PDB file of C-alpha atoms and ligand atoms in Angstrom:
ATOM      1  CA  UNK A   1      -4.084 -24.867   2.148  1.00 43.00           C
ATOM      2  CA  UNK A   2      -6.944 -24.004   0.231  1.00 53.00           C
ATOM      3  CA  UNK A   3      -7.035 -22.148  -3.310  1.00 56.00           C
ATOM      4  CA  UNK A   4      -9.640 -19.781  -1.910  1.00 86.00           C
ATOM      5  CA  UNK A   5      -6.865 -18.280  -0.093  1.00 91.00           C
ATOM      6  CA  UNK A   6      -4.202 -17.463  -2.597  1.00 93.00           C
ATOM      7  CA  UNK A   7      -7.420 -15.958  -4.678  1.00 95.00           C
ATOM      8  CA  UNK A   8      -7.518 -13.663  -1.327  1.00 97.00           C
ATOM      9  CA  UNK A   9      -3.827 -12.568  -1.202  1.00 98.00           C
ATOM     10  CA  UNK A  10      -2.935  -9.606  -2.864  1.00 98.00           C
ATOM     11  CA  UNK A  11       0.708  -8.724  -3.272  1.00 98.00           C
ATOM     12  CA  UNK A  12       1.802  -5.007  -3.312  1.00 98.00           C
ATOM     13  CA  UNK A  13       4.254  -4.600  -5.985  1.00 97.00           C
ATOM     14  CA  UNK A  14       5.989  -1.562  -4.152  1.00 94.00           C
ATOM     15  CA  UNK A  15       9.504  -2.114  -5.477  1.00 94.00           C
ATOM     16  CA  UNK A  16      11.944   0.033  -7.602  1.00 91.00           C
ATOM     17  CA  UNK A  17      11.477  -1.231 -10.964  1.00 94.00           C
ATOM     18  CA  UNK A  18      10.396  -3.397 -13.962  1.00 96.00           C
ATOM     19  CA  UNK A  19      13.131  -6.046 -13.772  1.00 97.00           C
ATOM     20  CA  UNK A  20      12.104  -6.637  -9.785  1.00 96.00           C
ATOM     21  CA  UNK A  21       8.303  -6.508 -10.503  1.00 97.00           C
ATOM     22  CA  UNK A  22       9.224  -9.055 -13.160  1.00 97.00           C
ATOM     23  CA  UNK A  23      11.110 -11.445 -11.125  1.00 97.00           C
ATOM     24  CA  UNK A  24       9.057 -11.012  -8.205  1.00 97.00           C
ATOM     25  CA  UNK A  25       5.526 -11.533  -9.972  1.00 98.00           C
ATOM     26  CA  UNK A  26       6.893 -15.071 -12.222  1.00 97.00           C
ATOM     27  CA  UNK A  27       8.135 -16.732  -8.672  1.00 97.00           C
ATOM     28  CA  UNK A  28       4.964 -15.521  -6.716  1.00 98.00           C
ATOM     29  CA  UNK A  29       2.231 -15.720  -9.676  1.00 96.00           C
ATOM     30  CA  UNK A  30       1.241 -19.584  -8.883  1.00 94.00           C
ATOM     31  CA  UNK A  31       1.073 -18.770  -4.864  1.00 95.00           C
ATOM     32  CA  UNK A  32      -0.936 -15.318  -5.163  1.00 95.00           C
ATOM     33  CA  UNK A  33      -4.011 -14.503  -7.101  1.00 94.00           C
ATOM     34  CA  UNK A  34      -3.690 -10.932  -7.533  1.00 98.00           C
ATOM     35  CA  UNK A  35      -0.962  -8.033  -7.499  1.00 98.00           C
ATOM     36  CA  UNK A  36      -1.325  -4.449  -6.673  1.00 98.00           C
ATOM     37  CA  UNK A  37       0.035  -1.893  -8.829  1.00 98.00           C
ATOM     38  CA  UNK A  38       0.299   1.305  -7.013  1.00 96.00           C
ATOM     39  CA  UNK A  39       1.595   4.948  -7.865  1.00 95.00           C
ATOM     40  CA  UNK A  40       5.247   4.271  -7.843  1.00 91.00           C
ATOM     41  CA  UNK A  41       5.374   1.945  -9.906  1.00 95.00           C
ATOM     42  CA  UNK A  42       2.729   3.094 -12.424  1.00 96.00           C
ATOM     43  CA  UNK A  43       4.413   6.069 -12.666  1.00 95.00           C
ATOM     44  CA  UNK A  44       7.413   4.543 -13.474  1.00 94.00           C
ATOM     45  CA  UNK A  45       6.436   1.566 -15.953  1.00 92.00           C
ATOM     46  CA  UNK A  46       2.588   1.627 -16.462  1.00 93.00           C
ATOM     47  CA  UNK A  47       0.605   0.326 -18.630  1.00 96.00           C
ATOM     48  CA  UNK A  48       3.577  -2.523 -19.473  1.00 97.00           C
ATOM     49  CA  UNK A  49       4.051  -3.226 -15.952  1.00 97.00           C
ATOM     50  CA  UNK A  50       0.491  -3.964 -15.816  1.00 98.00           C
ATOM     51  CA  UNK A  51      -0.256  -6.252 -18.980  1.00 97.00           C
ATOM     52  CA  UNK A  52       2.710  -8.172 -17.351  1.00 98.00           C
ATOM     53  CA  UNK A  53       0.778  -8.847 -14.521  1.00 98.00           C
ATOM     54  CA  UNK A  54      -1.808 -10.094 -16.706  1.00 98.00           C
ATOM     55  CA  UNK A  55       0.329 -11.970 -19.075  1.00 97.00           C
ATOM     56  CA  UNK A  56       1.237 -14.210 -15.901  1.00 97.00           C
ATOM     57  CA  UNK A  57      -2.438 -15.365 -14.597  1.00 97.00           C
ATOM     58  CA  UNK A  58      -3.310 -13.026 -11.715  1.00 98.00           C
ATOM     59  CA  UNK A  59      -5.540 -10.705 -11.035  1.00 98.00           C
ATOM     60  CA  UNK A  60      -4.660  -6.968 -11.545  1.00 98.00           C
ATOM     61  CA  UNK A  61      -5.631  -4.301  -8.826  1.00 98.00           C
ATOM     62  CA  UNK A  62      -4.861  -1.285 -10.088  1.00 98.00           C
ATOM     63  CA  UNK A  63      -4.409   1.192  -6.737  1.00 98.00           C
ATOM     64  CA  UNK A  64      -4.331   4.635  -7.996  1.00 98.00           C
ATOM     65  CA  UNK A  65      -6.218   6.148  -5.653  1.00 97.00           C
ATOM     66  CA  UNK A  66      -8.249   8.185  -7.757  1.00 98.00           C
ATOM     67  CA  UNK A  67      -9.756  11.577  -5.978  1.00 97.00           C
ATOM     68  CA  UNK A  68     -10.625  14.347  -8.865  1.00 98.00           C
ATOM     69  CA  UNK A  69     -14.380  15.853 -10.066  1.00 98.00           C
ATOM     70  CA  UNK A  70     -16.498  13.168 -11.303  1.00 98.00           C
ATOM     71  CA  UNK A  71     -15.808  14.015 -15.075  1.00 98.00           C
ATOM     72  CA  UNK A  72     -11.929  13.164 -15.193  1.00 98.00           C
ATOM     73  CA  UNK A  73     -12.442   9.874 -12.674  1.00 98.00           C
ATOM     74  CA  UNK A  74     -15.084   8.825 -15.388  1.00 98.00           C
ATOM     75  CA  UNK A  75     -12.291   8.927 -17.595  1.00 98.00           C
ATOM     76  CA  UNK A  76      -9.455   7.684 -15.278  1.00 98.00           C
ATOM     77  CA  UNK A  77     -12.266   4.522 -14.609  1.00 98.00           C
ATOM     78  CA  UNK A  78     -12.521   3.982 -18.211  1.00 98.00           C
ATOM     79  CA  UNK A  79      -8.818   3.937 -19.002  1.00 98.00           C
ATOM     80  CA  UNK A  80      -8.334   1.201 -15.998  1.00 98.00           C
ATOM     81  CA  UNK A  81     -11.134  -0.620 -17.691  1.00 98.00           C
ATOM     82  CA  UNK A  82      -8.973  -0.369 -21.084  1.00 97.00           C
ATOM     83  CA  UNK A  83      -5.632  -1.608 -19.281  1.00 97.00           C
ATOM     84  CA  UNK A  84      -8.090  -5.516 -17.976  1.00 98.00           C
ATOM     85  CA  UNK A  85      -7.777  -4.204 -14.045  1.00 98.00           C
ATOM     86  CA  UNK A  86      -9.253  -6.406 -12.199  1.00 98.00           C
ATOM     87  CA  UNK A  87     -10.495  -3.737  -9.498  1.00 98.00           C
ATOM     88  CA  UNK A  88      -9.103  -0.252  -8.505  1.00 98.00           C
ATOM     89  CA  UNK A  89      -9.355   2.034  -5.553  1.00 98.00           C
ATOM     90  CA  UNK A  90     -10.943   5.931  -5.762  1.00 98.00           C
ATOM     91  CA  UNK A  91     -11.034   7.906  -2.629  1.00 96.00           C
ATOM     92  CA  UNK A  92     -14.142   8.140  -0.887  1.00 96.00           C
ATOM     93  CA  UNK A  93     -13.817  11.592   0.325  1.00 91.00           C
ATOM     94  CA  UNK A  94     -14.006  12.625  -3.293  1.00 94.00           C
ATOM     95  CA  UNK A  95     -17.631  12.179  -2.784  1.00 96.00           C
ATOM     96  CA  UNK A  96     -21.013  10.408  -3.869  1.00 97.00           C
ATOM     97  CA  UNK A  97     -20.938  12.165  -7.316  1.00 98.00           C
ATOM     98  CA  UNK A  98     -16.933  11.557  -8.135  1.00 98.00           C
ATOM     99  CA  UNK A  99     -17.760   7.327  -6.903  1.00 98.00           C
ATOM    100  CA  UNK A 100     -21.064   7.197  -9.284  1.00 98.00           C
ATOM    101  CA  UNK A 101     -18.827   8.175 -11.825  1.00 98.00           C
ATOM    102  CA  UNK A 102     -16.665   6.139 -11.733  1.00 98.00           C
ATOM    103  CA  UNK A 103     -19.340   2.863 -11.384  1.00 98.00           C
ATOM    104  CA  UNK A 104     -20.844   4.647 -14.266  1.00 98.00           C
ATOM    105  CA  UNK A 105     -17.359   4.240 -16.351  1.00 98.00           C
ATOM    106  CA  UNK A 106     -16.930   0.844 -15.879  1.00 98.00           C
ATOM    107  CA  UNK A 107     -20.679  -0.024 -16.744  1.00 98.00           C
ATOM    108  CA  UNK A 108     -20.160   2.141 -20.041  1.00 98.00           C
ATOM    109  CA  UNK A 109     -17.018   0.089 -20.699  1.00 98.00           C
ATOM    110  CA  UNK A 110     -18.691  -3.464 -20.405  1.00 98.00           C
ATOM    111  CA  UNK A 111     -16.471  -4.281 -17.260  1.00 98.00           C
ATOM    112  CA  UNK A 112     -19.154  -4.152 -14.885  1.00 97.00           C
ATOM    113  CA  UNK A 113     -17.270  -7.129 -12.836  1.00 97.00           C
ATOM    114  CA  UNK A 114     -14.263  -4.765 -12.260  1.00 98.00           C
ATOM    115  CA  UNK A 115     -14.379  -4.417  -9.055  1.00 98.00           C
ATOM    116  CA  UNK A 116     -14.288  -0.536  -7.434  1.00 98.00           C
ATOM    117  CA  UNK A 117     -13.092  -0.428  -3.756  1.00 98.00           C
ATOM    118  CA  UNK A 118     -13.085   3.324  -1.861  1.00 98.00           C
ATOM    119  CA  UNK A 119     -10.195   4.238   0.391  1.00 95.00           C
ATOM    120  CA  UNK A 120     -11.753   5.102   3.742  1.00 89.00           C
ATOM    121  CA  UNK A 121      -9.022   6.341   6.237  1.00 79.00           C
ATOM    122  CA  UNK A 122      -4.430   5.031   5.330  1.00 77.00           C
ATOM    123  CA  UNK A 123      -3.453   2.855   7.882  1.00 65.00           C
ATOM    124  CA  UNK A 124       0.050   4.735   8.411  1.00 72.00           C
ATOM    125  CA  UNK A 125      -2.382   7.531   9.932  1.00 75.00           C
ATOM    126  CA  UNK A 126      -2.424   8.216  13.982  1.00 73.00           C
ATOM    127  CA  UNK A 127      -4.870   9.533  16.099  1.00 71.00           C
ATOM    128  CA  UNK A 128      -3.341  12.874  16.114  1.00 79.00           C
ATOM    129  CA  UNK A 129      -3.518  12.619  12.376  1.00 79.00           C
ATOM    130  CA  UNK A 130      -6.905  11.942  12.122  1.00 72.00           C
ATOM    131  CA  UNK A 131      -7.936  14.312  14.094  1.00 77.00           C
ATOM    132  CA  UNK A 132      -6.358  17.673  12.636  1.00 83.00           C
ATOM    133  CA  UNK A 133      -7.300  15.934   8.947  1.00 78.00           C
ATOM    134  CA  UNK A 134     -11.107  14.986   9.773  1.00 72.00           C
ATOM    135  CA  UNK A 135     -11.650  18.573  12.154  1.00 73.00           C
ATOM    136  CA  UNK A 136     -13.821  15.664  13.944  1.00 73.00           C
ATOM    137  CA  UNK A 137     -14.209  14.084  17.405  1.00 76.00           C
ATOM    138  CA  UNK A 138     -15.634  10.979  16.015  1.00 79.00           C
ATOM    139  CA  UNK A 139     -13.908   7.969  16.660  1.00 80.00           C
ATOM    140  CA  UNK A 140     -11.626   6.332  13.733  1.00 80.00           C
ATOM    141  CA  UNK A 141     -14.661   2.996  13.855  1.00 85.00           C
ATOM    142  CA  UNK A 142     -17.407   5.481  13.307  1.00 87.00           C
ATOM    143  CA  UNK A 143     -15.836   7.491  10.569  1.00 86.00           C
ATOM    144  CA  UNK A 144     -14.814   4.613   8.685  1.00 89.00           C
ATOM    145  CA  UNK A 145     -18.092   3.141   9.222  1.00 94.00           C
ATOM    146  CA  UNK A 146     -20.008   6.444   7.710  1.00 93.00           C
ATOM    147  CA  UNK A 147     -17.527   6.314   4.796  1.00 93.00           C
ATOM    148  CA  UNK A 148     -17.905   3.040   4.261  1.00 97.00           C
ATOM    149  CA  UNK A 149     -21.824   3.303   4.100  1.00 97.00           C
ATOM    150  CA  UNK A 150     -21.560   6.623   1.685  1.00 97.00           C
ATOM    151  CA  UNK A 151     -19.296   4.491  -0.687  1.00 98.00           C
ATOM    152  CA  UNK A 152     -21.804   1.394  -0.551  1.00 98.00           C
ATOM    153  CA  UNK A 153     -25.102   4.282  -1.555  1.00 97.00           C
ATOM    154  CA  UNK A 154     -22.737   5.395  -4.439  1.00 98.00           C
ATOM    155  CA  UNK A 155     -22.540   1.915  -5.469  1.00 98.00           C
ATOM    156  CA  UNK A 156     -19.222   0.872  -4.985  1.00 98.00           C
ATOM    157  CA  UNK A 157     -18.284  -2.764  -3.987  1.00 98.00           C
ATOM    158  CA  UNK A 158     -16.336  -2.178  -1.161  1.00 98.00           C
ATOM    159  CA  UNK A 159     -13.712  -0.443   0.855  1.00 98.00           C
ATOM    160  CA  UNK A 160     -10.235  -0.529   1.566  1.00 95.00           C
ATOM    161  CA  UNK A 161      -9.802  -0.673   5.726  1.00 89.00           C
ATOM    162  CA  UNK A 162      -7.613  -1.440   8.149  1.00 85.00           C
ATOM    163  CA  UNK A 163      -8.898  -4.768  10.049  1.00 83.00           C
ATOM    164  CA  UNK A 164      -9.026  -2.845  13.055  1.00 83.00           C
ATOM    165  CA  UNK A 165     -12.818  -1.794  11.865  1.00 89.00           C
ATOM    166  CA  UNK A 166     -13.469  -4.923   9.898  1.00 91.00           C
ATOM    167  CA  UNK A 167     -15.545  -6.620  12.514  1.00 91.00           C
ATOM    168  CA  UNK A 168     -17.765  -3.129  12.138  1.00 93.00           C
ATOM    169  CA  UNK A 169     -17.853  -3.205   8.587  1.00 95.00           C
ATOM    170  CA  UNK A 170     -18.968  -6.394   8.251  1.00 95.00           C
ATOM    171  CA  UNK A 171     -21.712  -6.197  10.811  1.00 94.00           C
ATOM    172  CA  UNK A 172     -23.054  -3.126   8.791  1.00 96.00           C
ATOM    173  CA  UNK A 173     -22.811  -4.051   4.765  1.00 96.00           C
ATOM    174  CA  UNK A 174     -22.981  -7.991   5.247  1.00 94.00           C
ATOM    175  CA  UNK A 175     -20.748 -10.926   3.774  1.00 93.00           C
ATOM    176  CA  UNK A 176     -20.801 -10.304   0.191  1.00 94.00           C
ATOM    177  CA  UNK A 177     -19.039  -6.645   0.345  1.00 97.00           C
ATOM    178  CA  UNK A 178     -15.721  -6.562  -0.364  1.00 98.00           C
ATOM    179  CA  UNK A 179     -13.068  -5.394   1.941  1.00 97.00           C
ATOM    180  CA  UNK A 180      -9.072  -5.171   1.385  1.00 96.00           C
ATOM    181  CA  UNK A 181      -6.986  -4.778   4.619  1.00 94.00           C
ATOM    182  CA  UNK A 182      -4.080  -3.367   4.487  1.00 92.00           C
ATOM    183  CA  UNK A 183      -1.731  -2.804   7.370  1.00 89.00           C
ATOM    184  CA  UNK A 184      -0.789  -6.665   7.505  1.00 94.00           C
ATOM    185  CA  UNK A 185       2.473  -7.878   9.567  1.00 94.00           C
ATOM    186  CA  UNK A 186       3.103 -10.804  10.921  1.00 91.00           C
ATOM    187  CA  UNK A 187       3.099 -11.195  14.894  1.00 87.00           C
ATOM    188  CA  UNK A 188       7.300 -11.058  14.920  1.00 82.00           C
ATOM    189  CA  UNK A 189       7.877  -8.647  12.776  1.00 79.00           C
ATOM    190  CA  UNK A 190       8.497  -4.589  12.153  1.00 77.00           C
ATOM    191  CA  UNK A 191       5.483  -2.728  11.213  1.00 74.00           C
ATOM    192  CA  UNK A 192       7.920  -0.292   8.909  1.00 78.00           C
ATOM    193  CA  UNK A 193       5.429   3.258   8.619  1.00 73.00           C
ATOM    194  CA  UNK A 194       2.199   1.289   9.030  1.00 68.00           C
ATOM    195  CA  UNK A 195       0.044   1.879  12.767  1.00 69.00           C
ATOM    196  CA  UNK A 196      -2.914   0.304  12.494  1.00 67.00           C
ATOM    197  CA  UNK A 197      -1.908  -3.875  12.025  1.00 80.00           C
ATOM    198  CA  UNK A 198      -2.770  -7.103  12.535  1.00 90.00           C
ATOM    199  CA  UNK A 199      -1.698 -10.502  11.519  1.00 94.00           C
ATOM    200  CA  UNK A 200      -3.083 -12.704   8.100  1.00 96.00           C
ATOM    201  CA  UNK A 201      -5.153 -14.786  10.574  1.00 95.00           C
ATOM    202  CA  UNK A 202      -6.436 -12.134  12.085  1.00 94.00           C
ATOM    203  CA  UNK A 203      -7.556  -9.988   9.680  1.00 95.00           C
ATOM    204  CA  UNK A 204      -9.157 -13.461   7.313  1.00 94.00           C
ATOM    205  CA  UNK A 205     -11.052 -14.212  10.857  1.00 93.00           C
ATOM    206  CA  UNK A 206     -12.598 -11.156  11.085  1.00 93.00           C
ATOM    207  CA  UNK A 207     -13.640 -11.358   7.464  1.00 93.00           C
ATOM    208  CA  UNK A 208     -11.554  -9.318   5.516  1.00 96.00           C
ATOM    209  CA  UNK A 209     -12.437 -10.896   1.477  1.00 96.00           C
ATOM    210  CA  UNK A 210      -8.758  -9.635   0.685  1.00 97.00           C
ATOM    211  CA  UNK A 211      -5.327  -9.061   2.173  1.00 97.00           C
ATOM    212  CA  UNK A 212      -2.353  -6.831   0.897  1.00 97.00           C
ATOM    213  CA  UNK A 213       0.952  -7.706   1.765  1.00 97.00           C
ATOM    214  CA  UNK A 214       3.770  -5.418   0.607  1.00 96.00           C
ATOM    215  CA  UNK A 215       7.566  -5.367   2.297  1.00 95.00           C
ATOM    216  CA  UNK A 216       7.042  -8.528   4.621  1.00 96.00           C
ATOM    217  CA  UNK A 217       7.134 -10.382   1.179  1.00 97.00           C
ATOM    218  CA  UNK A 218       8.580  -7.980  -1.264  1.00 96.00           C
ATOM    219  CA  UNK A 219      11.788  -7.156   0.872  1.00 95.00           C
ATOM    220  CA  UNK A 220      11.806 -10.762   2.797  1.00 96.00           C
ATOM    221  CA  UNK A 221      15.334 -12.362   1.608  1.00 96.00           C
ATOM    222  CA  UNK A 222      12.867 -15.577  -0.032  1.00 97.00           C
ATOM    223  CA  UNK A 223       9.845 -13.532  -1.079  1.00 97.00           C
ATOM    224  CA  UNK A 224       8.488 -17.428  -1.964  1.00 97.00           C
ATOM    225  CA  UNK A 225       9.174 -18.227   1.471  1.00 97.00           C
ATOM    226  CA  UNK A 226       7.272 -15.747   2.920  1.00 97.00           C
ATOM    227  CA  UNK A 227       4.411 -15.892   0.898  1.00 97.00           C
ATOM    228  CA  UNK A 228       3.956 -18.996   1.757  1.00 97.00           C
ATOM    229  CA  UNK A 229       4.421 -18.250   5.396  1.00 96.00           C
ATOM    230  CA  UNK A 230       1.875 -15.331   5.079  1.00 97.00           C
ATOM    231  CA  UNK A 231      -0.365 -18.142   3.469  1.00 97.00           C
ATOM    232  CA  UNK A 232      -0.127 -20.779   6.377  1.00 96.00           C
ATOM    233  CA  UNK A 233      -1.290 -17.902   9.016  1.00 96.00           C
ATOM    234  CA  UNK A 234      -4.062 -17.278   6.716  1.00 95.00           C
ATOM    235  CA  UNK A 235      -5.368 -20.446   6.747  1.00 93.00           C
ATOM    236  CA  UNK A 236      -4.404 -20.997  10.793  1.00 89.00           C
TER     237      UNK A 236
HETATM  238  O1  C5P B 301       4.492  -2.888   2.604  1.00 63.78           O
HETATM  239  P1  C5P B 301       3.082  -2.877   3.160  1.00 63.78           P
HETATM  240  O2  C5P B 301       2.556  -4.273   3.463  1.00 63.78           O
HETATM  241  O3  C5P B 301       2.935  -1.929   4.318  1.00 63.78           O
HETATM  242  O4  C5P B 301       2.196  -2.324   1.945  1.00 63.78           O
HETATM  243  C1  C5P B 301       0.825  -2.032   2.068  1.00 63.78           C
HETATM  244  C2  C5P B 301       0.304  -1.576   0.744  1.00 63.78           C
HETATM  245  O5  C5P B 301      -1.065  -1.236   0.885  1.00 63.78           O
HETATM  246  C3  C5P B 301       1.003  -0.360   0.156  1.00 63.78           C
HETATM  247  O6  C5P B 301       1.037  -0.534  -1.258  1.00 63.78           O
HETATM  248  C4  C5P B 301       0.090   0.809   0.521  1.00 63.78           C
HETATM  249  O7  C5P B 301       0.153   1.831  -0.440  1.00 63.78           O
HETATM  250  C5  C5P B 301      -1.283   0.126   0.493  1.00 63.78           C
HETATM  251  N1  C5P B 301      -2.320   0.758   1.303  1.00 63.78           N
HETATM  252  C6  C5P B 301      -2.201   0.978   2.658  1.00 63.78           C
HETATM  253  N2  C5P B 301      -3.212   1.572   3.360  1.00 63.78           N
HETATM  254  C7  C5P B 301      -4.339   1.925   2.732  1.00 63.78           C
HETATM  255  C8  C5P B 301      -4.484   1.710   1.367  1.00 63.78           C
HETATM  256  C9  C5P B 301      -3.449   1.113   0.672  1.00 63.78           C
HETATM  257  O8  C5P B 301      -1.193   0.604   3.235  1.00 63.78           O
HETATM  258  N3  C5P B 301      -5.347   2.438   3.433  1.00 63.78           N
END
């Protein structure tokens, strides 16, 4: 199994507090080069959760999902800059202005390698979803594709997607543009809320640069187990 791989993994630490992070991220941290701190668990342990993360080796993704006027995701940018993320997620329908600022904020902090990924459409939503939310008859490809385009002009370096549209996404921005699939299950198992999914090997075929596994490691009875299971379909 290649090292490139784990460097592509991203673990979702989605779990009810500091003590599970804790145990979770020291057993995983030599398979996995990153973990994902999202709003639960921010909320709950912050800033210490994340200089754990860092404390152990990996890469920290900090997915806040930041969607406010440009001035106060400036300063949201600037704190994630201040807490060593590694990269971070802003919505893209916050706009061109609200994404400039935040490339703007890292810049100004010096952390121009952190990297900023936009959320185009969550992968828990369904058609009927998208359609009352987007008051659109475009097809899910093509509005993830014009979303993916607007965050690429603001300057952002890439998108979070489901690999459903990866193929798309890649033919459009090229091979250096980051994207982070979500949605990831293996072939045997339950997709818990998520719709849109596809398998490890599946998604790193169609080029995703990063996957994000939550529950079918964090809840699997041998989280180490899994991982590594997760990491031999990868490289399949
Ligand atoms: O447990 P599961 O593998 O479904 O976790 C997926 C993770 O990816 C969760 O932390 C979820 O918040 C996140 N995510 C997502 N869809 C997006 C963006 C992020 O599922 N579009």
């Amino acid at each position: 199994m290649t090292k490139d791989l784990r460097k592509r993994l991203i673990v979702a630490l989605d779990v009810s507090d500091y003590d599970a992070a804790a145990s979770l991220v020291g057993s995983l941290a030599p398979l996995v080069g990153w973990f994902k701190v999202g709003s639960v668990m921010f909320t709950r342990e912050g800033p210490k959760l994340c200089r754990m993360v860092k404390d152990s080796g990996a890469n920290l993704f900090l997915d806040l999902k930041f969607h406010d006027i440009p001035n106060t995701v400036f300063g949201a940018v600037t704190s994630a800059a201040a807490l060593d993320a590694d990269m971070l997620t802003v919505h893209i329908s916050g706009g061109e202005a609200m994404m400039a600022a935040a490339v703007r904020a890292k810049e100004e902090a010096g952390r121009s390698e952190m990297i900023i990924v936009g959320v185009t459409v969550l992968t828990h939503l369904t058609y009927e979803d998208f359609h009352s939310l987007f008051l659109t008859d475009r097809s899910t490809k093509e509005t993830v594709l014009a979303l993916t385009k607007l965050a690429s002009r603001a300057g952002l370096d890439g998108v979070v997607a489901s690999a459903r549209e990866l193929p798309v996404i890649r033919r459009h921005l090229g091979p250096d543009f980051t994207v982070v699939t979500p949605g990831i299950r293996m072939a045997d198992a339950a997709s818990d809320d998520q719709v849109r999914i596809v398998t490890p090997k599946q998604a790193i075929e169609d080029g995703a640069s990063h996957i994000v596994v939550g529950r079918p490691i964090t809840a699997a009875p041998d989280p180490v187990a899994a991982c590594q299971r997760i990491l031999e379909n990868m490289a399949s």
